[in-house]
Coordinates of C-alpha atoms in Angstrom, one line a residue:
Chain A
M423 CA 20.1 -58.4 0.7
S424 CA 20.8 -61.5 2.7
E425 CA 23.8 -61.6 5.1
S426 CA 25.6 -64.2 3.0
S427 CA 25.2 -62.4 -0.3
E428 CA 26.4 -59.2 1.4
F429 CA 29.5 -61.0 2.7
A430 CA 30.1 -62.4 -0.8
E431 CA 29.8 -59.0 -2.5
D432 CA 32.0 -57.3 0.1
L433 CA 34.6 -60.1 -0.3
H434 CA 34.5 -59.8 -4.1
R435 CA 35.1 -56.1 -4.0
K436 CA 38.0 -56.4 -1.5
I437 CA 39.7 -59.1 -3.6
L438 CA 39.4 -57.2 -6.9
E439 CA 40.9 -54.1 -5.2
T440 CA 44.1 -55.9 -4.2
E441 CA 47.1 -55.5 -6.5
A442 CA 46.8 -59.1 -7.7
G443 CA 43.0 -58.6 -8.1
R444 CA 43.6 -55.6 -10.4
D445 CA 45.6 -57.9 -12.7
L446 CA 42.9 -60.5 -13.1
P447 CA 40.8 -58.9 -15.9
R448 CA 43.9 -59.3 -18.2
C449 CA 43.4 -63.1 -18.1
F450 CA 42.1 -64.5 -21.4
A451 CA 41.6 -68.0 -20.0
C452 CA 44.2 -69.7 -22.1
G453 CA 44.8 -72.3 -19.4
T454 CA 48.6 -72.2 -19.5
C455 CA 48.5 -71.9 -15.7
S456 CA 46.5 -75.1 -15.2
S457 CA 48.5 -77.1 -17.8
G458 CA 51.8 -76.3 -16.0
C459 CA 50.5 -76.7 -12.4
P460 CA 52.1 -79.7 -10.7
V461 CA 49.3 -79.9 -8.2
H462 CA 46.6 -79.8 -10.9
E463 CA 48.3 -82.8 -12.5
Q464 CA 47.8 -84.8 -9.3
R465 CA 44.5 -83.2 -8.2
P466 CA 42.3 -82.0 -11.1
E467 CA 39.9 -80.3 -8.7
F468 CA 42.7 -77.7 -8.1
D469 CA 42.4 -75.7 -11.3
P470 CA 44.2 -72.3 -11.4
R471 CA 42.2 -71.2 -14.5
K472 CA 38.9 -72.1 -12.8
I473 CA 40.0 -70.2 -9.7
I474 CA 40.7 -67.0 -11.7
R475 CA 37.4 -67.3 -13.5
S476 CA 35.6 -67.9 -10.2
V477 CA 37.0 -64.8 -8.7
L478 CA 36.1 -62.7 -11.7
M479 CA 32.6 -64.0 -11.4
G480 CA 32.3 -63.3 -7.7
L481 CA 32.2 -66.9 -6.6
E482 CA 34.9 -66.6 -3.9
S483 CA 32.7 -68.2 -1.3
E484 CA 32.5 -71.4 -3.3
L485 CA 36.3 -71.5 -3.4
F486 CA 36.3 -71.1 0.4
D487 CA 33.7 -73.9 0.9
S488 CA 35.5 -76.4 -1.3
G489 CA 38.8 -75.7 0.4
V490 CA 40.8 -75.7 -2.9
I491 CA 42.7 -72.5 -2.1
W492 CA 44.7 -74.5 0.5
L493 CA 46.0 -76.9 -2.2
C494 CA 48.4 -74.4 -3.8
S495 CA 52.0 -75.0 -2.9
T496 CA 53.1 -71.5 -4.1
C497 CA 55.6 -72.8 -6.7
Y498 CA 54.8 -69.8 -9.0
T499 CA 55.0 -71.9 -12.2
C500 CA 51.6 -70.3 -13.1
L501 CA 53.0 -66.8 -12.9
E502 CA 56.2 -67.8 -14.7
R503 CA 54.4 -69.1 -17.7
C504 CA 51.4 -66.8 -17.9
P505 CA 51.4 -64.8 -21.2
Q506 CA 49.4 -62.0 -19.4
E507 CA 51.5 -61.9 -16.3
V508 CA 48.6 -62.8 -14.1
G509 CA 49.3 -66.1 -12.5
C510 CA 47.3 -67.5 -9.7
A511 CA 49.6 -67.8 -6.8
Q512 CA 49.3 -64.2 -5.5
I513 CA 45.5 -64.1 -5.8
I514 CA 45.5 -67.3 -3.8
T515 CA 47.5 -65.6 -1.1
E516 CA 44.8 -62.9 -1.0
L517 CA 42.0 -65.5 -0.9
R518 CA 43.8 -67.3 2.0
N519 CA 44.2 -64.0 3.9
A520 CA 40.5 -63.4 3.5
A521 CA 39.5 -66.9 4.4
A522 CA 41.8 -66.7 7.5
A523 CA 40.2 -63.4 8.5
D524 CA 36.9 -65.3 8.4
G525 CA 38.3 -67.9 10.8
R526 CA 38.9 -70.6 8.2
A527 CA 42.7 -71.2 8.2
P528 CA 43.8 -74.8 8.6
E529 CA 44.7 -75.9 12.1
A530 CA 48.4 -76.3 11.1
F531 CA 48.7 -72.6 10.3
R532 CA 47.1 -71.5 13.6
M533 CA 49.6 -73.7 15.5
Q534 CA 52.5 -72.2 13.6
M535 CA 51.3 -68.6 14.3
E536 CA 51.1 -69.5 18.0
A537 CA 54.8 -70.6 18.0
L538 CA 55.7 -67.4 16.1
R539 CA 54.0 -65.2 18.6
Q540 CA 55.7 -67.0 21.5
F541 CA 59.3 -67.4 20.1
G542 CA 59.5 -65.1 17.1
R543 CA 60.6 -68.2 15.2
V544 CA 58.9 -71.4 14.1
Y545 CA 60.9 -73.3 16.7
E546 CA 62.3 -72.4 20.1
I547 CA 66.1 -72.2 20.2
E548 CA 67.1 -74.3 23.2
D549 CA 70.3 -74.8 25.1
F550 CA 71.0 -77.9 23.0
D551 CA 70.8 -75.7 19.8
N552 CA 73.0 -73.1 21.3
R553 CA 75.7 -75.6 22.2
R554 CA 75.7 -76.8 18.6
R555 CA 75.8 -73.2 17.4
Q556 CA 78.9 -72.4 19.6
K557 CA 80.7 -75.5 18.2
M558 CA 80.0 -74.0 14.8
G559 CA 81.6 -70.7 15.8
L560 CA 78.2 -68.9 16.0
A561 CA 76.9 -66.6 18.8
V562 CA 74.3 -67.8 21.4
L563 CA 70.8 -66.9 20.3
D564 CA 68.1 -65.7 22.8
S565 CA 65.3 -68.3 22.8
H566 CA 62.9 -65.6 22.0
A567 CA 63.2 -63.0 19.1
N568 CA 61.0 -60.0 20.0
I569 CA 58.6 -59.5 17.1
E570 CA 55.8 -58.2 19.3
P571 CA 56.1 -54.5 18.3
L572 CA 55.7 -55.6 14.7
L573 CA 52.4 -57.3 15.2
T574 CA 50.4 -54.1 15.3
D575 CA 48.6 -54.8 12.1
E576 CA 47.5 -58.1 13.4
R577 CA 46.0 -56.5 16.6
E578 CA 44.1 -54.0 14.4
G579 CA 42.4 -56.8 12.7
E580 CA 41.2 -58.5 15.9
Chain B
M889 CA 84.0 -60.3 0.8
D890 CA 81.5 -60.1 3.7
Y891 CA 77.9 -60.9 3.9
A892 CA 75.0 -60.7 6.5
Y893 CA 73.8 -64.2 7.2
Y894 CA 70.1 -65.1 7.7
P895 CA 69.9 -68.9 8.6
G896 CA 66.2 -69.0 9.3
C897 CA 64.2 -71.4 11.4
S898 CA 64.7 -74.6 9.3
L899 CA 68.5 -74.4 9.5
E900 CA 68.3 -74.5 13.2
S901 CA 66.3 -77.8 13.1
T902 CA 65.7 -80.1 10.1
G903 CA 68.2 -78.3 8.0
V904 CA 71.1 -78.3 10.4
S905 CA 73.5 -80.0 7.9
Y906 CA 72.8 -77.1 5.5
H907 CA 73.7 -74.6 8.3
K908 CA 76.9 -76.5 9.1
S909 CA 78.0 -76.9 5.5
I910 CA 77.3 -73.3 4.5
V911 CA 79.4 -71.9 7.4
E912 CA 82.1 -74.4 6.6
V913 CA 82.2 -73.7 2.8
F914 CA 82.1 -69.9 3.2
R915 CA 85.0 -70.2 5.7
A916 CA 87.0 -72.5 3.3
L917 CA 86.5 -70.0 0.5
G918 CA 87.6 -67.0 2.6
L919 CA 84.2 -65.3 2.6
G920 CA 82.9 -63.6 5.8
L921 CA 79.4 -64.6 7.1
H922 CA 78.0 -62.4 9.8
E923 CA 74.8 -63.7 11.3
I924 CA 72.0 -61.2 11.7
E925 CA 71.7 -60.6 15.4
D926 CA 68.5 -61.9 17.0
W927 CA 66.9 -62.7 13.7
N928 CA 63.3 -63.8 13.6
C929 CA 61.0 -65.8 11.3
C930 CA 61.1 -64.6 7.7
G931 CA 57.3 -64.5 7.6
A932 CA 56.9 -67.4 5.2
T933 CA 54.0 -69.9 5.4
A934 CA 51.7 -69.1 8.2
Y935 CA 51.7 -65.3 8.3
M936 CA 52.0 -65.1 4.5
S937 CA 48.8 -67.1 4.2
V938 CA 47.0 -65.7 7.2
K939 CA 47.9 -62.1 7.1
E940 CA 50.4 -61.0 4.5
T941 CA 51.0 -57.5 5.9
V942 CA 52.2 -58.9 9.1
S943 CA 54.6 -61.2 7.2
F944 CA 56.1 -58.1 5.5
A945 CA 56.5 -56.3 8.9
I946 CA 58.3 -59.2 10.6
S947 CA 60.4 -59.9 7.5
A948 CA 61.4 -56.2 7.4
R949 CA 62.8 -56.5 11.0
N950 CA 65.5 -58.8 9.6
L951 CA 66.3 -56.5 6.8
A952 CA 66.6 -53.6 9.2
I953 CA 68.9 -55.3 11.6
A954 CA 71.1 -56.5 8.7
E955 CA 71.3 -52.9 7.4
R956 CA 72.2 -51.6 10.9
M957 CA 75.1 -54.2 11.0
G958 CA 76.4 -52.9 7.7
K959 CA 78.1 -56.2 6.6
G960 CA 76.7 -56.2 3.1
D961 CA 74.1 -58.2 1.2
I962 CA 72.0 -60.7 3.0
V963 CA 72.7 -64.4 2.3
A964 CA 69.5 -66.5 2.8
P965 CA 70.0 -70.3 2.1
C966 CA 66.4 -71.4 2.6
S967 CA 64.5 -70.8 -0.7
A968 CA 61.3 -69.8 1.2
C969 CA 63.1 -67.3 3.4
Y970 CA 65.0 -66.0 0.4
L971 CA 61.8 -65.5 -1.5
V972 CA 59.9 -63.8 1.3
L973 CA 62.8 -61.5 2.3
A974 CA 63.5 -60.5 -1.3
K975 CA 59.8 -60.0 -2.1
T976 CA 59.3 -57.9 1.1
R977 CA 62.3 -55.7 0.1
R978 CA 60.9 -55.2 -3.4
F979 CA 57.4 -54.5 -2.3
L980 CA 58.7 -52.0 0.3
M981 CA 60.7 -50.2 -2.5
E982 CA 57.8 -50.2 -4.9
R983 CA 54.9 -49.4 -2.6
P984 CA 55.3 -46.2 -0.5
E985 CA 52.0 -46.8 1.3
L986 CA 53.1 -50.2 2.6
K987 CA 56.6 -48.8 3.4
S988 CA 55.2 -46.1 5.7
K989 CA 53.0 -48.6 7.5
V990 CA 56.0 -51.0 8.0
D991 CA 58.2 -48.1 8.9
E992 CA 55.8 -47.2 11.7
A993 CA 55.9 -50.8 13.0
L994 CA 59.7 -50.8 12.8
A995 CA 60.0 -47.5 14.6
A996 CA 58.1 -49.1 17.5
A997 CA 60.9 -51.7 17.6
G998 CA 63.5 -48.9 17.4
L999 CA 64.5 -49.7 13.8
T1000 CA 64.7 -47.9 10.5
L1001 CA 65.0 -49.3 7.0
K1002 CA 66.4 -47.9 3.8
C1003 CA 66.4 -51.3 1.9
K1004 CA 70.1 -51.0 1.2
C1005 CA 71.0 -54.7 1.5
A1006 CA 70.1 -57.0 -1.3
V1007 CA 68.7 -60.4 -0.5
R1008 CA 70.6 -63.2 -2.2
H1009 CA 70.8 -67.0 -2.3
P1010 CA 74.2 -68.5 -1.5
L1011 CA 74.3 -70.5 -4.8
E1012 CA 74.0 -67.2 -6.7
V1013 CA 76.5 -65.4 -4.4
L1014 CA 79.1 -68.1 -4.9
V1015 CA 78.6 -68.3 -8.7
S1016 CA 78.3 -64.6 -9.3
D1017 CA 80.8 -63.1 -6.8
L1018 CA 83.5 -65.8 -6.9
G1019 CA 82.7 -67.6 -10.1
I1020 CA 82.8 -71.3 -10.9
E1021 CA 86.4 -71.2 -12.2
A1022 CA 87.8 -69.5 -9.0
I1023 CA 85.9 -72.0 -6.8
A1024 CA 87.1 -75.0 -8.8
A1025 CA 90.7 -73.6 -8.6
K1026 CA 90.4 -74.0 -4.8
A1027 CA 89.2 -77.6 -4.9
K1028 CA 91.5 -80.1 -3.2
R1029 CA 89.5 -83.2 -4.3
R1030 CA 87.6 -84.3 -7.4
L1031 CA 84.0 -85.6 -7.2
T1032 CA 84.8 -88.3 -9.8
G1033 CA 82.1 -90.9 -10.2
H1034 CA 79.4 -88.9 -8.4
R1035 CA 76.3 -88.5 -10.4
Y1036 CA 74.2 -85.7 -9.0
A1037 CA 70.6 -84.8 -10.0
C1038 CA 70.8 -81.0 -9.4
Y1039 CA 67.4 -80.0 -8.0
Y1040 CA 66.6 -76.2 -7.8
G1041 CA 63.0 -76.4 -6.7
C1042 CA 60.7 -73.4 -7.1
Q1043 CA 61.3 -70.4 -5.0
M1044 CA 65.0 -69.7 -5.7
V1045 CA 64.3 -69.3 -9.4
R1046 CA 60.7 -68.0 -9.3
P1047 CA 59.1 -65.4 -9.2
E1048 CA 61.8 -62.9 -8.1
R1049 CA 64.2 -62.1 -10.9
Y1050 CA 67.5 -61.6 -9.1
F1051 CA 69.1 -64.9 -10.2
E1052 CA 70.3 -64.4 -13.8
E1053 CA 69.4 -67.9 -14.8
D1054 CA 66.9 -69.6 -17.1
R1055 CA 63.9 -70.0 -14.7
E1056 CA 62.7 -73.1 -16.4
F1057 CA 66.1 -74.7 -16.9
P1058 CA 68.8 -73.2 -14.6
M1059 CA 72.3 -74.6 -14.9
A1060 CA 74.4 -72.8 -12.2
M1061 CA 74.5 -75.8 -9.8
D1062 CA 75.0 -78.3 -12.7
D1063 CA 78.0 -76.3 -14.0
L1064 CA 79.5 -75.9 -10.5
M1065 CA 79.3 -79.7 -9.8
A1066 CA 80.7 -80.5 -13.3
A1067 CA 83.6 -78.1 -12.6
L1068 CA 84.3 -80.1 -9.4
G1069 CA 84.5 -83.3 -11.3
A1070 CA 81.0 -84.8 -10.9
E1071 CA 79.4 -86.5 -13.8
E1072 CA 76.5 -84.6 -15.4
V1073 CA 73.0 -85.9 -15.0
E1074 CA 70.1 -84.6 -17.1
F1075 CA 67.3 -84.0 -14.6
P1076 CA 64.3 -82.5 -16.4
L1077 CA 62.3 -82.0 -13.2
K1078 CA 64.9 -79.7 -11.7
V1079 CA 62.5 -76.8 -11.1
R1080 CA 59.3 -78.8 -10.4
C1081 CA 57.7 -78.3 -7.0
C1082 CA 58.5 -80.7 -4.1
G1083 CA 55.1 -80.0 -2.5
A1084 CA 56.5 -77.6 0.1
S1085 CA 54.2 -77.4 3.1
Q1086 CA 51.6 -79.7 1.4
M1087 CA 53.4 -82.5 3.4
V1088 CA 51.8 -80.9 6.5
T1089 CA 48.4 -79.7 5.1
N1090 CA 47.7 -82.2 2.3
E1091 CA 50.2 -85.1 2.7
E1092 CA 48.9 -87.2 -0.3
V1093 CA 49.5 -84.3 -2.7
G1094 CA 53.0 -83.9 -1.3
L1095 CA 53.8 -87.6 -1.6
D1096 CA 52.7 -87.7 -5.2
L1097 CA 54.9 -84.7 -6.1
V1098 CA 58.0 -86.1 -4.3
Q1099 CA 57.4 -89.6 -5.8
S1100 CA 57.6 -88.2 -9.3
L1101 CA 61.0 -86.5 -8.5
L1102 CA 62.5 -89.6 -6.9
E1103 CA 61.4 -91.7 -9.8
C1104 CA 63.0 -89.3 -12.3
A1105 CA 66.3 -89.2 -10.4
H1106 CA 66.4 -93.1 -10.3
A1107 CA 65.5 -93.3 -14.0
R1108 CA 68.4 -90.9 -14.8
G1109 CA 70.9 -93.0 -12.8
A1110 CA 71.7 -90.3 -10.2
S1111 CA 73.8 -91.4 -7.2
A1112 CA 72.3 -88.5 -5.1
I1113 CA 69.9 -85.6 -5.4
V1114 CA 71.5 -82.2 -4.6
T1115 CA 69.2 -79.4 -3.3
T1116 CA 69.3 -75.7 -2.4
C1117 CA 66.5 -75.5 0.1
P1118 CA 65.8 -77.1 3.5
M1119 CA 62.2 -77.8 2.7
C1120 CA 62.9 -79.5 -0.6
Q1121 CA 65.6 -81.6 1.2
Y1122 CA 63.3 -82.6 4.0
N1123 CA 60.5 -83.6 1.7
L1124 CA 62.7 -85.5 -0.6
E1125 CA 64.6 -87.4 2.0
L1126 CA 62.3 -88.1 4.9
Y1127 CA 59.4 -89.7 3.1
Q1128 CA 61.4 -92.2 1.1
D1129 CA 60.3 -95.2 3.2
K1130 CA 56.6 -94.3 2.8
I1131 CA 56.9 -93.5 -0.9
S1132 CA 58.9 -96.6 -1.7
S1133 CA 56.2 -98.8 0.0
R1134 CA 53.3 -97.0 -1.8
A1135 CA 55.2 -97.2 -5.1
G1136 CA 56.1 -100.8 -4.6
K1137 CA 59.7 -100.2 -5.5
D1138 CA 62.9 -99.0 -3.8
L1139 CA 63.1 -95.3 -4.4
H1140 CA 65.8 -94.5 -1.7
I1141 CA 68.5 -92.1 -2.7
P1142 CA 70.7 -89.7 -0.7
V1143 CA 69.5 -86.1 -0.8
L1144 CA 72.3 -83.6 -0.1
Y1145 CA 72.6 -79.8 0.1
F1146 CA 74.8 -78.3 -2.7
T1147 CA 77.2 -77.0 0.0
Q1148 CA 78.0 -80.6 1.0
P1149 CA 79.6 -82.0 -2.2
L1150 CA 81.1 -78.5 -2.6
G1151 CA 82.6 -78.8 0.9
L1152 CA 83.9 -82.3 0.2
A1153 CA 85.7 -81.0 -2.9
L1154 CA 87.2 -78.1 -0.9
G1155 CA 88.6 -80.7 1.5
C1156 CA 86.3 -80.1 4.5
D1157 CA 85.7 -82.8 7.0
P1158 CA 82.4 -84.8 6.3
Q1159 CA 81.3 -84.4 9.9
A1160 CA 81.8 -80.7 9.8
L1161 CA 79.5 -80.7 6.7
G1162 CA 76.8 -82.5 8.7
L1163 CA 76.8 -85.6 6.5
Q1164 CA 76.2 -87.7 9.6
H1165 CA 72.7 -86.2 10.0
H1166 CA 71.1 -87.7 7.0
T1167 CA 68.7 -90.6 7.2
V1168 CA 69.7 -91.9 3.8
P1169 CA 73.5 -91.5 4.1
L1170 CA 76.0 -91.2 1.3
P1171 CA 77.8 -94.6 1.1
Q1172 CA 81.2 -94.5 2.9
E1173 CA 83.1 -95.2 -0.4
A1174 CA 81.5 -92.0 -1.8
L1175 CA 83.6 -90.1 0.7
I1176 CA 86.9 -91.4 -0.6
L1177 CA 87.8 -88.9 -3.2
E1178 CA 90.9 -88.5 -5.3
E1179 CA 93.1 -85.5 -4.6
V1180 CA 93.4 -82.8 -7.3

């Protein structure tokens, strides 16, 4: 077996084992997810029904290569309307996690993670922010919230 | 009534007028807001997409600190924070394996978690715990002549089921504004996505989504759009120059937080509600309101 097909099979198995993955076989491809998707309306290449079919057929690598998984804005309309309670948003989170583990997360995500590791928040709370907070009757916040002990799972994956 | 308050990162930056107006409105209504000490990022966006288990762990830290403070349910005004915190809590209650893993991480930070505090959006808190009639009874001014397109966005109504509203056609904010004297505006796109972080990762998709919302609000004769989320507010307000020029028509319209008109009705000072921070301001005459 070639290295790439081994990667594809391994990935397929892992995705189907997730909670969202176990729901997928319930899909009967009615397309309600795609018809209600606001992103699909603007960008036909982002097609939730096709994404679900692709995963069921073991074509996750193609989804990674085309980059469509990063077009979902996680509005959950697909899940809300799905008659089989499958939806597409949660499986896309799983696909994104797998793509990121393979080093394929968009640059913007990597930058935000860096800020989170450094400050525990998306932005650093500076003196200016704290002066405003005091005027509002709020306490002064430390510029850095310590989330370090909670990142163990991340270290395991490295 | 007392609550734990989770402002989240956006309210410390782009959403500062939401921060100010929530604190002001809760004070005016006699509700206690106790900020979660040393809160951290809720775990939305980056970690959720890159490694969801880490997002649950950092999210749980906020839940644990709120529980230790013992001030009651958690009020999370940002829809993305609200969703991630609520989803984390539900997953931890439903999945013992995940819970023990997160408990281990929390123990390393000297924390424990029993998932006692519910995670709630301030709109739901005000409407359920106080009630629209009781809020309207405290109003000092009427929002006469204001025509608000009430925009709920996605993550406050979907997919968690804690807000007892029609998830395709919620009415809580419409009813609240009407009770305060505003004119009702039918806004059929009220739960359609604003594009969220697409504005950063795929700007053209985000611009298309926001343009359809702005066009709808104009077509319905709204005087402002009223939102419940800092990301929706940011997307809808800050790209109006760009969207107007690509659409070839003027699509500018003020985009407020629901706590701002509510605060005006309760007699709060417009500056204290952060109305000066907006790039498309409410016209001065809109701030002159008749007394009740």
